[in-house]
Coordinates of C-alpha atoms in Angstrom, one line a residue:
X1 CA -32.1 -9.6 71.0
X2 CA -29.4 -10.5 69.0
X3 CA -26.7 -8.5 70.8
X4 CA -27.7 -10.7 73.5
X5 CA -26.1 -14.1 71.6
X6 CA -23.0 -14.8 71.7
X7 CA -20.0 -13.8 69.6
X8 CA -19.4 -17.0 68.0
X9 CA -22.8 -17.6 67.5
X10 CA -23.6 -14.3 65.8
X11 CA -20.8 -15.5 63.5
X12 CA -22.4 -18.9 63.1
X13 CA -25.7 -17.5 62.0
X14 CA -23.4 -15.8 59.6
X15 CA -21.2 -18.2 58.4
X16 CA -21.0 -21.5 60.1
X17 CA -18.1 -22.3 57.8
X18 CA -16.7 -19.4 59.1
X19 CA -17.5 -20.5 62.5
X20 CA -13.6 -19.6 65.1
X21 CA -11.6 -18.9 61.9
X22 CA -8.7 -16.8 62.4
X23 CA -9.6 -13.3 61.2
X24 CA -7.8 -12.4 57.6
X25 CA -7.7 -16.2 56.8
X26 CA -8.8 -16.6 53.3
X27 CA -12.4 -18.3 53.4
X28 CA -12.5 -21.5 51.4
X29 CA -14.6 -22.5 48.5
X30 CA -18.0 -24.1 49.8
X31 CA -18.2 -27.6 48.4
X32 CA -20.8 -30.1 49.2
X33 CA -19.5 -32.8 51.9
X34 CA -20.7 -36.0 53.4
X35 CA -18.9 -35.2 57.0
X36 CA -21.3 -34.1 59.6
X37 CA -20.5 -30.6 60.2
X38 CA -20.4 -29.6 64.5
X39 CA -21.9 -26.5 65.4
X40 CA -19.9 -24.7 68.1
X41 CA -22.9 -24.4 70.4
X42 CA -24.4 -27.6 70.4
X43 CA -22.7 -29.1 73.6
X44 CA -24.1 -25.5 75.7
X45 CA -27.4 -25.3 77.4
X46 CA -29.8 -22.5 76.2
X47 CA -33.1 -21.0 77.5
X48 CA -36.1 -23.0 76.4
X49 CA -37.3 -20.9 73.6
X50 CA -34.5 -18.7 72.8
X51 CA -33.1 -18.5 69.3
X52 CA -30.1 -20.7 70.7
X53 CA -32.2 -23.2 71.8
X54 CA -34.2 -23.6 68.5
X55 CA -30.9 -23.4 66.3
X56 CA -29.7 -26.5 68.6
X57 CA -33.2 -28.2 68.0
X58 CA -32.8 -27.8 64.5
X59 CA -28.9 -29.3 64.3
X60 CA -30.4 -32.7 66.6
X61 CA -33.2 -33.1 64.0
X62 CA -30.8 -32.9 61.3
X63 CA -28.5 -35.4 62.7
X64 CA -31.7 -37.6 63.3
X65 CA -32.5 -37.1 59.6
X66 CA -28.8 -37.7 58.3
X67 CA -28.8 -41.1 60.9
X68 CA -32.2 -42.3 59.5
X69 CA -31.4 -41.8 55.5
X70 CA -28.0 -43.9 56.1
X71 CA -29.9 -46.7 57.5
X72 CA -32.7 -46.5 54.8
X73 CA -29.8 -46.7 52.1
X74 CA -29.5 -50.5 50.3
X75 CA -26.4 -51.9 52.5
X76 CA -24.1 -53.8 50.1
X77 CA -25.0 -52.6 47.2
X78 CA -21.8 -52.0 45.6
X79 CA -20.5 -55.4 47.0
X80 CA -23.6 -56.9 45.4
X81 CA -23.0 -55.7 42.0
X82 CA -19.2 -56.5 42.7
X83 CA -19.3 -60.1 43.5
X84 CA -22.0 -60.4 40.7
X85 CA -18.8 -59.1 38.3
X86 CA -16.5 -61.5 39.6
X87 CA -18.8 -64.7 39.8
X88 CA -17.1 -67.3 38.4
X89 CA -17.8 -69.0 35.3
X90 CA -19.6 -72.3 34.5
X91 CA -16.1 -73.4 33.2
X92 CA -12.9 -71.5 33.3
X93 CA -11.4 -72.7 30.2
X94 CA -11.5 -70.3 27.1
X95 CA -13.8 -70.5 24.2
X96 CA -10.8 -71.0 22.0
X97 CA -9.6 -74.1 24.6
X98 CA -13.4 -75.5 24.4
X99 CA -13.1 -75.6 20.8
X100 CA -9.8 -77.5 21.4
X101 CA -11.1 -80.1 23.2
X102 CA -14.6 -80.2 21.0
X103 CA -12.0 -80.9 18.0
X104 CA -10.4 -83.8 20.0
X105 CA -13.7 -85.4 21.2
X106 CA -15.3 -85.1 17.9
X107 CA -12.3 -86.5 15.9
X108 CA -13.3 -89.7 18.3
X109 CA -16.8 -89.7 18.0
X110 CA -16.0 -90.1 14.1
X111 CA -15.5 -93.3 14.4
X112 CA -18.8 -94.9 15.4
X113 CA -20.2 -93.4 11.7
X114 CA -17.3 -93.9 9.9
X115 CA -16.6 -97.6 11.0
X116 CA -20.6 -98.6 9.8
X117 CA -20.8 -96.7 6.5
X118 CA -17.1 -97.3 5.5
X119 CA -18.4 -101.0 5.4
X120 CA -21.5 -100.6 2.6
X121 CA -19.4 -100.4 -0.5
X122 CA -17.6 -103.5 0.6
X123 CA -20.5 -105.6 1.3
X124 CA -20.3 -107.3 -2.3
X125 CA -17.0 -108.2 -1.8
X126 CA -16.8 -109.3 1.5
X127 CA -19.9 -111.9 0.6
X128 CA -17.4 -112.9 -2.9
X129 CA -14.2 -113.2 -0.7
X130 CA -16.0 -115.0 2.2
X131 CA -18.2 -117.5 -0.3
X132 CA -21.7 -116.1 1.4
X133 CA -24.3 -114.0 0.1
X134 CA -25.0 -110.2 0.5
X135 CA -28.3 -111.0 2.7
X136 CA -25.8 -113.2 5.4
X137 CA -23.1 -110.8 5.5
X138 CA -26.1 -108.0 6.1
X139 CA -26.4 -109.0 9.2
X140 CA -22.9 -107.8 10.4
X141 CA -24.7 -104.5 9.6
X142 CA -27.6 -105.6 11.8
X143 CA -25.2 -107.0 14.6
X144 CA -22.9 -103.6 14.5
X145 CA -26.2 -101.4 15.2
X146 CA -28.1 -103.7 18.4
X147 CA -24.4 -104.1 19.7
X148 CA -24.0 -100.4 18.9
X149 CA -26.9 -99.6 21.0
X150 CA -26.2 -101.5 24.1
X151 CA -22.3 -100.5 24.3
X152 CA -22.6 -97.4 25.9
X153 CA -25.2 -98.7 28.5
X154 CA -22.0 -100.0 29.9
X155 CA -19.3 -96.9 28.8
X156 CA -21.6 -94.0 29.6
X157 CA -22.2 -94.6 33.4
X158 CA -19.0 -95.5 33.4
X159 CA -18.2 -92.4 32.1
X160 CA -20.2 -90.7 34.5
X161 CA -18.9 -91.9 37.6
X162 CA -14.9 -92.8 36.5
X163 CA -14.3 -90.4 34.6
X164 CA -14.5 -89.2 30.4
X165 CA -10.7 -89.5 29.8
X166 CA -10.5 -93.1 31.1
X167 CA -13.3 -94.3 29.3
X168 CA -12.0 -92.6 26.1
X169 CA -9.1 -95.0 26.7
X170 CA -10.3 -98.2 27.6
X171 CA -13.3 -97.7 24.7
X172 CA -10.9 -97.1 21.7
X173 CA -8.5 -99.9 23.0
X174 CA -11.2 -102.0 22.7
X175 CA -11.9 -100.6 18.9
X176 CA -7.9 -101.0 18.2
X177 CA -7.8 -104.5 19.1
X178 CA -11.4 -105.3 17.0
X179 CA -10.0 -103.6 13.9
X180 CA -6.8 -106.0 14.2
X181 CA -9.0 -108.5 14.4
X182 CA -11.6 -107.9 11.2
X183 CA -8.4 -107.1 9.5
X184 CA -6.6 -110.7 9.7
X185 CA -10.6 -112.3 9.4
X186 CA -11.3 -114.7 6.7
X187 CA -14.1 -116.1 7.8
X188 CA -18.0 -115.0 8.0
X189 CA -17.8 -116.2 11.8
X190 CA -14.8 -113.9 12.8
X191 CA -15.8 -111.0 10.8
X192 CA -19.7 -111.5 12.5
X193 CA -17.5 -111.9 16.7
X194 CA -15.1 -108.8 15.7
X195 CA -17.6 -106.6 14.0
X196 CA -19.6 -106.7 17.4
X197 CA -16.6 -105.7 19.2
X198 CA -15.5 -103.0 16.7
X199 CA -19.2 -101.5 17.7
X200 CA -18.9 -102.1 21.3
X201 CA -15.2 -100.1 20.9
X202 CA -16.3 -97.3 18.8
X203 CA -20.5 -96.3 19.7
X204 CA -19.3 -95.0 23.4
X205 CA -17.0 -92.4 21.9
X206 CA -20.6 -90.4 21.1
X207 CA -22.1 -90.3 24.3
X208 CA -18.5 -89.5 26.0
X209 CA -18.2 -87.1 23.9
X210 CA -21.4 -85.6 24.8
X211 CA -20.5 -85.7 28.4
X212 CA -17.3 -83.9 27.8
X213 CA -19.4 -81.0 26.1
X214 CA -22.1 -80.9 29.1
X215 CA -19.1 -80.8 31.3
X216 CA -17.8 -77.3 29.8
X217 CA -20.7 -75.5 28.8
X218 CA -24.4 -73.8 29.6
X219 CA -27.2 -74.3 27.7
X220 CA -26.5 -70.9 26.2
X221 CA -23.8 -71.7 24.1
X222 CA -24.4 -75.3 24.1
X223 CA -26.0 -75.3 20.4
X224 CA -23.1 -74.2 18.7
X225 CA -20.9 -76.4 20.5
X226 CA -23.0 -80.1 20.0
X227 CA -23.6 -79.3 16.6
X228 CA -20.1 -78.8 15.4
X229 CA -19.6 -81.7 17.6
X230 CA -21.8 -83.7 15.1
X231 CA -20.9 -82.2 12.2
X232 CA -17.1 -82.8 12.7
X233 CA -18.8 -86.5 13.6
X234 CA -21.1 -86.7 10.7
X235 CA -17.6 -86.5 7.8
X236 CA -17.4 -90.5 8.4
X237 CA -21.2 -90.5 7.5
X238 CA -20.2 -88.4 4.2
X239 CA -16.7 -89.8 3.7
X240 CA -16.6 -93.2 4.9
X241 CA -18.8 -94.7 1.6
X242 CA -15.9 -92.9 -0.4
X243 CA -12.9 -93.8 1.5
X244 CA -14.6 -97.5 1.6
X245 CA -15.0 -97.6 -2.2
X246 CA -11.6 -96.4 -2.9
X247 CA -9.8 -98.7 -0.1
X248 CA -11.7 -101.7 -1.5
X249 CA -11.2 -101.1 -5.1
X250 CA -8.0 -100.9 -5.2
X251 CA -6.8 -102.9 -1.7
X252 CA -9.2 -105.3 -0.8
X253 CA -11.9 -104.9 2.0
X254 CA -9.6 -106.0 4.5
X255 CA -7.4 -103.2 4.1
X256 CA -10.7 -101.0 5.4
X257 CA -9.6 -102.2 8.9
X258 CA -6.3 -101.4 8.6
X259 CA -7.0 -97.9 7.7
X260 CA -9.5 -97.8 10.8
X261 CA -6.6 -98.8 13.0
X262 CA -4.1 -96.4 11.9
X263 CA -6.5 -93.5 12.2
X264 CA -7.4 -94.9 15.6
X265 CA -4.4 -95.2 17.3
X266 CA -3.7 -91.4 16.1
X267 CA -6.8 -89.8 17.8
X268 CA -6.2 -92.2 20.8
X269 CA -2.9 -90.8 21.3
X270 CA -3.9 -87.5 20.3
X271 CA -6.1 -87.7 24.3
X272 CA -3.5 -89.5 26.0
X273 CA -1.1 -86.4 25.2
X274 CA -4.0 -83.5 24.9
X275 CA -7.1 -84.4 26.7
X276 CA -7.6 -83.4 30.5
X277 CA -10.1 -84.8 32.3
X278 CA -13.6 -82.4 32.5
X279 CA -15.7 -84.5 34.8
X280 CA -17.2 -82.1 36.8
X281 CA -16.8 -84.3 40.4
X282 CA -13.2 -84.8 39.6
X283 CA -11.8 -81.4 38.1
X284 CA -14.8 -79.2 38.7
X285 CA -14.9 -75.8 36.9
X286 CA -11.7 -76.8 35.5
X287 CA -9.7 -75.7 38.7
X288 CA -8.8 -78.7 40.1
X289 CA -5.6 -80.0 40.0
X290 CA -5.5 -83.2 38.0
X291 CA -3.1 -85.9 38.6
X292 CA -2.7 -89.6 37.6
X293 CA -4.8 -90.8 34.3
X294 CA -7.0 -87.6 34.8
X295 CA -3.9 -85.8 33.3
X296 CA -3.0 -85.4 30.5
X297 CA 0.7 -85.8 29.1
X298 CA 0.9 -82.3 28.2
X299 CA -1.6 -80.1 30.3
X300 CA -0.5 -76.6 28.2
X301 CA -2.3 -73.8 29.7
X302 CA -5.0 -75.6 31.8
X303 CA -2.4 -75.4 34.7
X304 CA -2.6 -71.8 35.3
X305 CA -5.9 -72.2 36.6
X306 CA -5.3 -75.3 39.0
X307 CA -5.7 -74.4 43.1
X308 CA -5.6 -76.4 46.0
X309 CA -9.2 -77.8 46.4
X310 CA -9.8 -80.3 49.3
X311 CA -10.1 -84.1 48.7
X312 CA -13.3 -85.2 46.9
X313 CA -15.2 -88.1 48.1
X314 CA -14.1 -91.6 46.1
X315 CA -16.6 -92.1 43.4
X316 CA -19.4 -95.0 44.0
X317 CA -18.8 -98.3 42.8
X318 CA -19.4 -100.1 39.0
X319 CA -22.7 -101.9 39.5
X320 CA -25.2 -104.3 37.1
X321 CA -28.0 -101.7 38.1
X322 CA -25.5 -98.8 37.2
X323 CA -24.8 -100.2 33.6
X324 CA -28.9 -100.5 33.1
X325 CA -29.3 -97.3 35.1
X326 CA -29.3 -94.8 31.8
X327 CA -32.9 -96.9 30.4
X328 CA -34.2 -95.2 33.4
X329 CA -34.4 -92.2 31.4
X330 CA -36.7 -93.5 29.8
X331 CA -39.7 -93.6 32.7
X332 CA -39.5 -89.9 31.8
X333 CA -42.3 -89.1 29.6
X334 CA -40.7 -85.7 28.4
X335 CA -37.6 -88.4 27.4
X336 CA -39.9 -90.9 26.1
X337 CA -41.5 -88.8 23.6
X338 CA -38.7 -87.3 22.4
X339 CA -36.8 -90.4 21.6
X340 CA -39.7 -92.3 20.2
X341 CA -39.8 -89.6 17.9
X342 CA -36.9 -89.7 16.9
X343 CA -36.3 -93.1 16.5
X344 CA -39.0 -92.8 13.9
X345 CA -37.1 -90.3 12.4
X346 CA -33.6 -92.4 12.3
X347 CA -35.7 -95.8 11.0
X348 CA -36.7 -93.7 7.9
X349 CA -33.3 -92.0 7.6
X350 CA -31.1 -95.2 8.1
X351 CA -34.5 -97.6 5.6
X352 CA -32.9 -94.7 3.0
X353 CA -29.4 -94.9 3.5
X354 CA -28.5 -99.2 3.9
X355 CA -30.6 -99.8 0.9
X356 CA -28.7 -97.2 -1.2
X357 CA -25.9 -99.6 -2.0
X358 CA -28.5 -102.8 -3.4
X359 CA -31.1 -99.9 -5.0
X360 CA -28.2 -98.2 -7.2
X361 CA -25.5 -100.2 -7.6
X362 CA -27.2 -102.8 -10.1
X363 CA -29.3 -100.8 -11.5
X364 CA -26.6 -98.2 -12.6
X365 CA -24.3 -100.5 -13.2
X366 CA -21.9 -98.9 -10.2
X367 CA -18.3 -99.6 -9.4
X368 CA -17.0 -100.0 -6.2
X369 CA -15.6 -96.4 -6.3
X370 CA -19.0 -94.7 -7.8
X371 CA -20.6 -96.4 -4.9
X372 CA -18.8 -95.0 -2.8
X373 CA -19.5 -91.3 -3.8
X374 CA -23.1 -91.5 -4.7
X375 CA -23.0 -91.6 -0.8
X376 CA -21.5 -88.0 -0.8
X377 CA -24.7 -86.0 -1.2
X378 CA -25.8 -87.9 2.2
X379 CA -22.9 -87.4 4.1
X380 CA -22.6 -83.5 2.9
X381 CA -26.0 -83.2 4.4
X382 CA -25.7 -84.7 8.0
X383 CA -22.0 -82.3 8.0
X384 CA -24.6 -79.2 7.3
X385 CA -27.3 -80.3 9.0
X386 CA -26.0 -80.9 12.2
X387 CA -23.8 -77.9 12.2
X388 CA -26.1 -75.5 11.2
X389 CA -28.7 -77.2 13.2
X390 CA -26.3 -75.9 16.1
X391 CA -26.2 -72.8 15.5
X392 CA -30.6 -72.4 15.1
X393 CA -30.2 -73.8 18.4
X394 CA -28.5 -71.0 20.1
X395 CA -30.7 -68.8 18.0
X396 CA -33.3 -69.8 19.7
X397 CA -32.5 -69.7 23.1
X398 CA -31.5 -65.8 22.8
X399 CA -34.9 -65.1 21.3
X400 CA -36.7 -67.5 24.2
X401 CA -34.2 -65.9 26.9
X402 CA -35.4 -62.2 25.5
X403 CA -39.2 -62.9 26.0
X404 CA -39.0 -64.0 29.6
X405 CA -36.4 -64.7 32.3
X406 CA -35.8 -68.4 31.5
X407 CA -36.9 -69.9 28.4
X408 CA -38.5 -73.5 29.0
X409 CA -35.6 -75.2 27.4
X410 CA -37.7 -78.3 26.0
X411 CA -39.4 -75.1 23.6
X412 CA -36.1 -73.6 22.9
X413 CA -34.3 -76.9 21.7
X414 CA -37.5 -77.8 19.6
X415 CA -38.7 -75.1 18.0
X416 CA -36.8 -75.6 14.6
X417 CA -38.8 -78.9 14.7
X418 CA -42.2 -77.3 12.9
X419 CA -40.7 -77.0 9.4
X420 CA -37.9 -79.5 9.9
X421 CA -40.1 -83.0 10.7
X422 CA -43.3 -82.1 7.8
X423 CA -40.0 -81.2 5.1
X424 CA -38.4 -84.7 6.1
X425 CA -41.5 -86.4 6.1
X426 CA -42.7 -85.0 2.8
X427 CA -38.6 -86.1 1.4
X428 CA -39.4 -89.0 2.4
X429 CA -42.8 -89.8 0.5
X430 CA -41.3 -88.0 -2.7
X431 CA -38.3 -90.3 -2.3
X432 CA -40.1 -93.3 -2.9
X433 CA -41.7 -92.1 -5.9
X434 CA -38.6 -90.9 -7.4
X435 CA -36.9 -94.4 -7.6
X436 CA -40.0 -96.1 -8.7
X437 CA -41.0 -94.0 -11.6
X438 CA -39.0 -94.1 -15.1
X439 CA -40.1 -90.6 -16.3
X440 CA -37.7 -89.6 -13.1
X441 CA -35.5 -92.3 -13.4
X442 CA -35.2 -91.4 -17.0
X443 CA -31.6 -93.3 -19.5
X444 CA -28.5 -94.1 -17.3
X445 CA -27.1 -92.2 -15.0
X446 CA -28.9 -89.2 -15.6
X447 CA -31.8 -91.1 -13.2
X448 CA -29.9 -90.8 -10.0
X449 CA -30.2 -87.3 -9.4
X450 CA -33.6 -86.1 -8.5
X451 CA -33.1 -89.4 -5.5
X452 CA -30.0 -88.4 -4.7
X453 CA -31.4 -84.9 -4.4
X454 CA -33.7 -86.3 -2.0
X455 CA -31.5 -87.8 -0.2
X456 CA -29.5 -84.9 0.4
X457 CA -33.2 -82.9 1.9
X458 CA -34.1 -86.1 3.9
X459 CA -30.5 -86.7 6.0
X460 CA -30.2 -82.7 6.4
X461 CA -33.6 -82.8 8.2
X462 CA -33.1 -86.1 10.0
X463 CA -29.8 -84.9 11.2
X464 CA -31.5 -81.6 12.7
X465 CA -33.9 -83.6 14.4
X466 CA -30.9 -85.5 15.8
X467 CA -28.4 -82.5 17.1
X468 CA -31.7 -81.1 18.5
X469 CA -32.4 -83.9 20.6
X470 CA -29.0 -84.9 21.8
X471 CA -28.3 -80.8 23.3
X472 CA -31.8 -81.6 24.7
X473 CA -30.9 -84.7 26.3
X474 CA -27.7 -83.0 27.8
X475 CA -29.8 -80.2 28.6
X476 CA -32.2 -82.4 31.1
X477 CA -29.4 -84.1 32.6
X478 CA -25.8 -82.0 32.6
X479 CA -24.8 -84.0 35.2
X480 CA -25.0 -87.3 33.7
X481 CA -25.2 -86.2 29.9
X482 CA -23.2 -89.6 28.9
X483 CA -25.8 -91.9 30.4
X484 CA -28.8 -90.0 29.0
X485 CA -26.9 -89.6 25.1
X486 CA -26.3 -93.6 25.9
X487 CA -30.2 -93.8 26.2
X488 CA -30.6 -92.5 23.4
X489 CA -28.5 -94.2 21.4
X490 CA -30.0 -97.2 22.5
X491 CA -33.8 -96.3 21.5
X492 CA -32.1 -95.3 17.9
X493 CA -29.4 -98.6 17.5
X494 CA -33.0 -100.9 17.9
X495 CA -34.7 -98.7 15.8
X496 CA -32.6 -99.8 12.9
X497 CA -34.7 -101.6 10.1
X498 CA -32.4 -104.7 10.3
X499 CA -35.0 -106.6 8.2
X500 CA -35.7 -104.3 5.4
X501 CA -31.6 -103.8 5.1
X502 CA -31.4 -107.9 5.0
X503 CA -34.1 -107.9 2.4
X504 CA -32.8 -104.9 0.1
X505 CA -29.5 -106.2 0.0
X506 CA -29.7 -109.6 -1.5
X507 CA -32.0 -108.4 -4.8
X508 CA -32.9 -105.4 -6.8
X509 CA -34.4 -102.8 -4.6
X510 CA -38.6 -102.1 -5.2
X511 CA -39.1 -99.1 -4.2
X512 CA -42.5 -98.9 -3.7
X513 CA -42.0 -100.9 -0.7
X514 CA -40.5 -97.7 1.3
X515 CA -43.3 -95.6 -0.7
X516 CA -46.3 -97.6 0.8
X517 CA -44.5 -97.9 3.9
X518 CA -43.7 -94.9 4.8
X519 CA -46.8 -93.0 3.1
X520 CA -49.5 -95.0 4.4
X521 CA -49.0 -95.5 7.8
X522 CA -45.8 -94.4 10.3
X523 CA -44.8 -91.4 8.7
X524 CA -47.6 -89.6 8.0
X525 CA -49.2 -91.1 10.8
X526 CA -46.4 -89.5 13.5
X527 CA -46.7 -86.6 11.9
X528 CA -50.3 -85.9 11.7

């Protein structure tokens, strides 16, 4: 029956790769191939039944089955995973031109630390030179923290909305002008009128600064980057006792303000020429092309990345309900609780702190200058605290971010909190008992170091507390990170024990006062 197929067929049964080949034409290696082969008697018309007519069957339900399995296959896949490689970042800048700008925007934020604690080791003679006593000219203190807390109420919707390089502008400006001011002051009025401007100048720089960070990074690297942010921030907390003890012992107080306006005018010009602008509804991911103040004076490398983007709708105008608009935050319960708490934290921190100044310097028989650097051990810790605090933070997240697909980022940005609040809260207790026993205090100097020891434990934990909730707060709200650092800034300015610092100030301290304060009731009481 086979004799009665045709020749070619015969030959296809043989060899359909073989199938009208020249005879003596070498016969090519058989390789696997994705093009649909065509059988040489597929177009003909064979008997019904005939082995013709079943080989042509079986070509038409391979082509079905070849047609089917390209349709079942996932269309796009390779696109898919392609675009997924070329999404764009959250940010294009580098890590190493984040860094840049952290540098700048930190060297700003120092400021609002430095300008407060620069002032204790002054505070005696300030009251001598101005003929008042050390409980009036307290107040300043007490004037630069509420003023300190409403200030960026104004700056960090501002912020928000205008821009972060304007505001870093107009904000300093403002400090420039208040440190001329306290500089050429003689009298307790003036100094009270230019203090509360020098606060209003220099407490916005922190919640900018804040907004510039939530403007460049995810919440995955966020940590690292908020607390170097504070750490760079917290050196005024550890050198501005020193650099205030050394300035006024040997140049008078009033050469404090000079210094401040020297070192401001540097980092002021420092974003004029190096700062772009990072708000994310003027230059986006860092694509747009800026122009104007948004620019800086020498943009560097950030051009490279600039494309034409169409025009952006003009930003919504400066209202009274937009300056208040950040205290909405705190309707939030999640918000609420979390600053509460750590204005609890900051009271004890900052009760600690003010008072060191009246609590050693009498009984120790201080100078100006040994004031000054008895505030070191402090000001070491908030620098370590805060930076290391960053990098727990990150820690965190990965571990969170390993043990389901999103972490809940409330859990990831508070879990260092379990062993940081009881060791700051049992700091605290032991604090107090320190300075009022004289088997700890023990002959001269020699009784500083076991409080100063303490201090060191209590502004390390305090400081965590802090860097933890600040990348929280930008965390909750990366689009208006300014206004919600403002808010918290607010709850922690009004937090500030202005009558215990009044009270400390003008006599010897007694410690027991912060032991049975903070032992029998708030402390352990939050805690618990």
């Amino acid at each position: 029956m086979a004799s009665d197929l045709p020749e070619d067929y015969q030959r296809s049964t043989t060899n359909l790769m073989t199938a009208g080949v020249p005879e003596g034409t070498p016969t090519p290696e058989r390789r696997p191939s994705k093009t649909k082969r065509i059988c040489p008697f597929a177009e003909k018309t064979w008997p019904k039944g005939s082995l013709g007519w079943k080989r042509q069957q079986q070509v038409k339900v391979k082509e079905k089955e070849d047609d089917k399995s390209s349709l079942d296959e996932e269309p796009g896949v390779a696109e898919i995973e392609e675009v997924k490689e070329t999404e764009p970042p959250y940010h294009v800048f580098s890590r190493r031109k984040k860094w840049q700008l952290v540098i700048i925007v930190s060297l700003a934020g120092l400021f609002s630390p430095l300008s407060s604690n620069i002032y204790f080791p002054a505070l005696g003679a300030i009251a001598e030179e101005t003929h008042t006593s050390i409980a009036l000219i307290s107040l300043t203190v007490t004037v630069y923290m509420a003023v300190q807390g409403i200030a960026p109420s104004f700056w960090g919707p501002l912020s928000d909305i205008r821009g972060r390089r304007i505001t870093f502008i107009g904000t300093l400006s403002v400090y420039l002008i208040a440190n001329i001011g306290l500089a050429l002051s003689k009298t307790f009025p003036a100094l009270m009128v230019f203090r509360a401007i020098q606060a209003a100048g220099s407490a916005a720089t922190i919640s900018v600064g804040a907004g510039v960070i939530g403007d460049m990074t995810t919440s995955k690297e966020r940590g690292t980057f908020v607390g170097s942010f504070g750490g760079i921030r917290m050196l005024g907390q550890s050198l501005g006792p020193v650099i205030g003890g050394i300035i006024t012992e040997y140049l008078g107080f009033h050469a404090i303000f000079w210094f401040l306006f020297i070192l401001g005018s540097l980092t002021l010009l420092s974003i004029i020429f190096f700062l772009p602008e990072t708000l994310r509804r003027i230059a986006g991911d860092g694509t747009v092309p800026l122009a104007g103040i948004n620019r800086p004076v020498f943009p560097g490398s950030i051009q490279k990345h600039w494309t034409p983007h169409p025009p952006r709708p003009p930003a919504e105008p400066i209202t009274l309900s937009l300056i208040f608009s950040p205290l909405r935050f705190l309707f939030e319960k999640d918000v609420f609780c979390t600053l509460v708490f750590g204005a609890v934290v900051y009271t004890a921190w900052s009760m600690v702190t003010s008072s060191t100044t009246a609590l050693f310097q009498p009984r120790f028989g201080l100078s100006n200058l040994q004031t000054g650097l008895i505030f070191l051990p402090n000001g070491a810790a908030c620098v370590l605290g805060s930076y290391l605090t960053g990098k727990i933070l990150d820690r965190d997240f990965k571990l969170l971010s390993l043990q389901s697909d999103g972490p809940p980022i409330i859990r990831a940005r508070l879990r260092s909190s379990f062993y940081l609040v009881p060791t700051f809260a049992l700091a605290v207790g032991c604090y107090g008992f320190s300075i009022d026993s004289p088997l700890l205090l023990g002959q001269g100097k020699k009784g500083m170091v076991v409080p100063l020891m303490l201090q060191f434990v209590i502004a390390f934990t305090a400081t965590a507390v802090f860097t933890a909730n600040s990348a929280l707060m930008v965390d909750l709200y990366p689009g208006k990170s300014a206004s919600a650092t403002a808010t918290s800034i607010f709850v922690l300015a009004f937090s500030f024990p202005s009558g215990e610092t009044k009270n400390y100030s003008g006599q010897i301290f007694d410690a027991s006062v912060i032991r049975s304060k903070w032992l029998n009731f708030p402390l352990w009481e939050v805690v618990s």
